[in-house]
mmCIF file with all atom_site columns, C-alpha atoms in Angstrom:
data_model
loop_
_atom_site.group_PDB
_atom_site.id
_atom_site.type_symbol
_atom_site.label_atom_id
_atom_site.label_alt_id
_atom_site.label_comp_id
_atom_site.label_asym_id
_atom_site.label_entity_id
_atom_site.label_seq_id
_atom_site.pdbx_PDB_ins_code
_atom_site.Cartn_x
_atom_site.Cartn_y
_atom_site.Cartn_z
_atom_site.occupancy
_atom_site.B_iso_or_equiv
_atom_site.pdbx_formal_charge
_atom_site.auth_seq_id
_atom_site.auth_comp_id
_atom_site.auth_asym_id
_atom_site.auth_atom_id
_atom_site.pdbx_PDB_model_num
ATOM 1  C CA . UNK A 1 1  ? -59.387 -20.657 22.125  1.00 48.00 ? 1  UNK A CA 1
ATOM 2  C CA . UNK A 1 2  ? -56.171 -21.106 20.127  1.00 53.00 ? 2  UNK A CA 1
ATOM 3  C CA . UNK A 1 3  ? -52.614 -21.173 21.839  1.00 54.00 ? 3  UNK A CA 1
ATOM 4  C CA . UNK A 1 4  ? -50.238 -18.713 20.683  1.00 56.00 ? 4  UNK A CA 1
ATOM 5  C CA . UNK A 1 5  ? -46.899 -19.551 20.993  1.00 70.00 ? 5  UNK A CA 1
ATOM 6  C CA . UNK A 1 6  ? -44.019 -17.534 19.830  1.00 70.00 ? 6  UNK A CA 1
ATOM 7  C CA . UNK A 1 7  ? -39.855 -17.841 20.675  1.00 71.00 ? 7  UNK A CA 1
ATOM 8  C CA . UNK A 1 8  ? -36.556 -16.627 19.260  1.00 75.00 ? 8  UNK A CA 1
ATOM 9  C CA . UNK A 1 9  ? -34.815 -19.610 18.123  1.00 75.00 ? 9  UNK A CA 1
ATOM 10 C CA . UNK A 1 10 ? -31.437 -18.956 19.294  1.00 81.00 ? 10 UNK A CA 1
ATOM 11 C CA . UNK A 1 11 ? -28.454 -20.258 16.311  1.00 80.00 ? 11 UNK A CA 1
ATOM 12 C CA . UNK A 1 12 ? -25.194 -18.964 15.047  1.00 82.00 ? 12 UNK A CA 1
ATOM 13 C CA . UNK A 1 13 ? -25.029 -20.673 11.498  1.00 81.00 ? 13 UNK A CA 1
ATOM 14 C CA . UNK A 1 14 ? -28.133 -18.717 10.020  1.00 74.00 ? 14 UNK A CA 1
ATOM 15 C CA . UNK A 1 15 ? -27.754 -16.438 7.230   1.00 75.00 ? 15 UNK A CA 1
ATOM 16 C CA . UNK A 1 16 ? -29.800 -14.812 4.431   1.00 72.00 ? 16 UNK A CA 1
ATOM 17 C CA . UNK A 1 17 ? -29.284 -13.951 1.053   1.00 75.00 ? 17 UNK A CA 1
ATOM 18 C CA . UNK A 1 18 ? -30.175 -11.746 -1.820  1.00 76.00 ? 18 UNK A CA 1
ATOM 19 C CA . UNK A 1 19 ? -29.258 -12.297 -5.365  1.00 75.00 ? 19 UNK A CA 1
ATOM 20 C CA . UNK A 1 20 ? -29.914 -8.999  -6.734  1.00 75.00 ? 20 UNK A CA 1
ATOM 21 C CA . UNK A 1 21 ? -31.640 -8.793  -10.128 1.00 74.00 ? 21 UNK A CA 1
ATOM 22 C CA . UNK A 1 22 ? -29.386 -12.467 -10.643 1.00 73.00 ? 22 UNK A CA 1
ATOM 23 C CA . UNK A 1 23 ? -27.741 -10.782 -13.181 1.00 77.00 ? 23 UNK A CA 1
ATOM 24 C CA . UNK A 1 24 ? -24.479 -10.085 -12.076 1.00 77.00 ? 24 UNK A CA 1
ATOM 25 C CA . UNK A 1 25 ? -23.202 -12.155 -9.214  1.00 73.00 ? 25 UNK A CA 1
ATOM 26 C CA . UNK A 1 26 ? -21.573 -8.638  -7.834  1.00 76.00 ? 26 UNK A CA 1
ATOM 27 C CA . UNK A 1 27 ? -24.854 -7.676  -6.552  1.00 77.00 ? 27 UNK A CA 1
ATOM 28 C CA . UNK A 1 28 ? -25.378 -10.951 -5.010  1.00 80.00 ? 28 UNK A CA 1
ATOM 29 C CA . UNK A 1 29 ? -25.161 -10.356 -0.849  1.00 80.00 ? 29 UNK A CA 1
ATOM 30 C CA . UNK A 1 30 ? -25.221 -12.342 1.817   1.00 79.00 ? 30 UNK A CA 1
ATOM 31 C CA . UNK A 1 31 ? -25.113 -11.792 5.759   1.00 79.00 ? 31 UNK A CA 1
ATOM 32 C CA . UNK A 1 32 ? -24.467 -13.434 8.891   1.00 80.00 ? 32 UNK A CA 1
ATOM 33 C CA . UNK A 1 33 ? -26.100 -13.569 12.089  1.00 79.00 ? 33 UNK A CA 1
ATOM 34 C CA . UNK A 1 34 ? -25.071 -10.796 14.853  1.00 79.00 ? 34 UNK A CA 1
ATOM 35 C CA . UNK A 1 35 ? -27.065 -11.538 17.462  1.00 81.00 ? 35 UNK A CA 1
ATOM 36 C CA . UNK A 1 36 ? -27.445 -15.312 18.060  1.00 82.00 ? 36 UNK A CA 1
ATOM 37 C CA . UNK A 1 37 ? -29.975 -15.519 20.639  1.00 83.00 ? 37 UNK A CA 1
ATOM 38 C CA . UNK A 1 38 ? -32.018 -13.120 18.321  1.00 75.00 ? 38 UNK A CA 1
ATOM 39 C CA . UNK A 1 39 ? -31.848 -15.812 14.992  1.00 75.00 ? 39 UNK A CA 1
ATOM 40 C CA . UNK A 1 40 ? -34.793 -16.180 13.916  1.00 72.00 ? 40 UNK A CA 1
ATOM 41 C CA . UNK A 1 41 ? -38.431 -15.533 15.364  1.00 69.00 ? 41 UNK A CA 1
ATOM 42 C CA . UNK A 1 42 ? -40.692 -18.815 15.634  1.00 69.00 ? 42 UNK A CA 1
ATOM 43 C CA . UNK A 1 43 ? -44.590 -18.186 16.091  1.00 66.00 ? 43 UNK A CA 1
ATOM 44 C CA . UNK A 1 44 ? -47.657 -20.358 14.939  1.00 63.00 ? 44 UNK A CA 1
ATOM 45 C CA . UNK A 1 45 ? -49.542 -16.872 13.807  1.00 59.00 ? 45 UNK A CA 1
ATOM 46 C CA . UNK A 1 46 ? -50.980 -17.499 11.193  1.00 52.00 ? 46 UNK A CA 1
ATOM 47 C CA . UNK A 1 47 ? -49.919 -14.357 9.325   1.00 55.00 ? 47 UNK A CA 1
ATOM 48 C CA . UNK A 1 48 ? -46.574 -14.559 10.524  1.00 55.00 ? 48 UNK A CA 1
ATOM 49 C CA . UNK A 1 49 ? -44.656 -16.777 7.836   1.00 60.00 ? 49 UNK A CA 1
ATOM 50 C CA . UNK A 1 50 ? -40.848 -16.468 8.480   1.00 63.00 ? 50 UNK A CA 1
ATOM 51 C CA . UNK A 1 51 ? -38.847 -13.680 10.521  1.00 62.00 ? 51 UNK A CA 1
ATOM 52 C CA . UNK A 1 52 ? -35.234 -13.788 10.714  1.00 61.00 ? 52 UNK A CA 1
ATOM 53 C CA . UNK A 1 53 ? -33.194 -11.323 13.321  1.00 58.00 ? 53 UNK A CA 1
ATOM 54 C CA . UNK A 1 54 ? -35.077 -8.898  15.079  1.00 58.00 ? 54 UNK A CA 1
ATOM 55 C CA . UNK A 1 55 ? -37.548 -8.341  12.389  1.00 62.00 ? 55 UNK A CA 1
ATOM 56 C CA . UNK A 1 56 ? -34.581 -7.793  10.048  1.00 63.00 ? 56 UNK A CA 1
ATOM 57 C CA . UNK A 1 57 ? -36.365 -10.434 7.363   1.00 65.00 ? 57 UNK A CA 1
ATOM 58 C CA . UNK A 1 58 ? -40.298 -10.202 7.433   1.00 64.00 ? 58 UNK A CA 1
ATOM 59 C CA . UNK A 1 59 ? -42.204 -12.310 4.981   1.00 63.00 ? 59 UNK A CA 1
ATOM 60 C CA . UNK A 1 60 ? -45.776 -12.862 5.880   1.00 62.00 ? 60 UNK A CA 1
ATOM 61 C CA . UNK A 1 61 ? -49.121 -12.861 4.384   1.00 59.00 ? 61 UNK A CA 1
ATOM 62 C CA . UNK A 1 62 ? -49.913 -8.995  4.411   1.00 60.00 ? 62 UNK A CA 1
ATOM 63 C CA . UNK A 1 63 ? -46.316 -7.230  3.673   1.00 54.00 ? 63 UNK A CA 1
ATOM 64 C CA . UNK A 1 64 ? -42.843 -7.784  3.495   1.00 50.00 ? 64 UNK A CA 1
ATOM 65 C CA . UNK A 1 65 ? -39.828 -6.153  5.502   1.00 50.00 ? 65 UNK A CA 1
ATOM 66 C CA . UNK A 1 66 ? -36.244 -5.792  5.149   1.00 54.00 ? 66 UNK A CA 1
ATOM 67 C CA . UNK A 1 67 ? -33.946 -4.345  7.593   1.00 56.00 ? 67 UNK A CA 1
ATOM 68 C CA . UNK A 1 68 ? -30.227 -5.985  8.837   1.00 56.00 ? 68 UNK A CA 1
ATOM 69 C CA . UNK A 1 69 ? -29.101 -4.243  12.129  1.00 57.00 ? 69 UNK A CA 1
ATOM 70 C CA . UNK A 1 70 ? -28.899 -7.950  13.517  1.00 58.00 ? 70 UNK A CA 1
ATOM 71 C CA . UNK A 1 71 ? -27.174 -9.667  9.993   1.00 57.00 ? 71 UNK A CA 1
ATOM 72 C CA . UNK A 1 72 ? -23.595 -8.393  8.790   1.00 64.00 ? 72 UNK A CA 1
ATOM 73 C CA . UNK A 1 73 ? -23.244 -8.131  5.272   1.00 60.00 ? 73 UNK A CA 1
ATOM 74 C CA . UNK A 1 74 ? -20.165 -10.492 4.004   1.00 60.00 ? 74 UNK A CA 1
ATOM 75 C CA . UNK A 1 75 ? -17.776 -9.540  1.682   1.00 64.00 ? 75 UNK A CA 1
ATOM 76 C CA . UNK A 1 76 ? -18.821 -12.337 -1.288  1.00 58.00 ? 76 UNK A CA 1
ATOM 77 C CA . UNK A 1 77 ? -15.767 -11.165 -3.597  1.00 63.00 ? 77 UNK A CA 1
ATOM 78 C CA . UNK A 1 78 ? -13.584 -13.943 -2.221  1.00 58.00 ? 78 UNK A CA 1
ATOM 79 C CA . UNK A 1 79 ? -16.564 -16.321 -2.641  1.00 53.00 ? 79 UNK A CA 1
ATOM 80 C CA . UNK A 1 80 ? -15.250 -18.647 -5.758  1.00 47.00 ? 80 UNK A CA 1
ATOM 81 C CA . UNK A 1 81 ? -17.915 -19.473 -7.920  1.00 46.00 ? 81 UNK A CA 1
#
């Protein structure tokens, strides 16, 4: 019988991204975490490939999900690029 374990990694220098359709780089977005102790989910599931926040970022075998009540959006339009 396999050991499941599964933790919220606690960090306040995570962040995800999106960069739109990567045409225009005012669509690109980018958000911080809220809730540190809520980062990002660790588990050895095997259908559970990455989850940041509380389930704001889902990527796994079966489905992806998006929310961000744990991430603030940035304001990029300061960003220089």
């Amino acid at each position: 019988m396999a050991i499941t374990k599964f933790y919220w990694a606690e960090t306040s220098e995570s962040f995800i991204f999106s960069l739109g359709d990567g045409n225009d780089w005012k669509n690109f977005k980018i958000s911080r975490v809220v809730n540190r102790n809520r980062a990002m989910y660790e588990s050895n599931f095997q259908n559970m490939s990455i989850n940041f926040g509380n389930s704001d970022l889902v990527i796994n075998i079966r489905n992806n999900h998006v929310e961000n009540p744990f991430f603030d959006l940035l304001n990029i339009d300061n960003i220089v690029t």
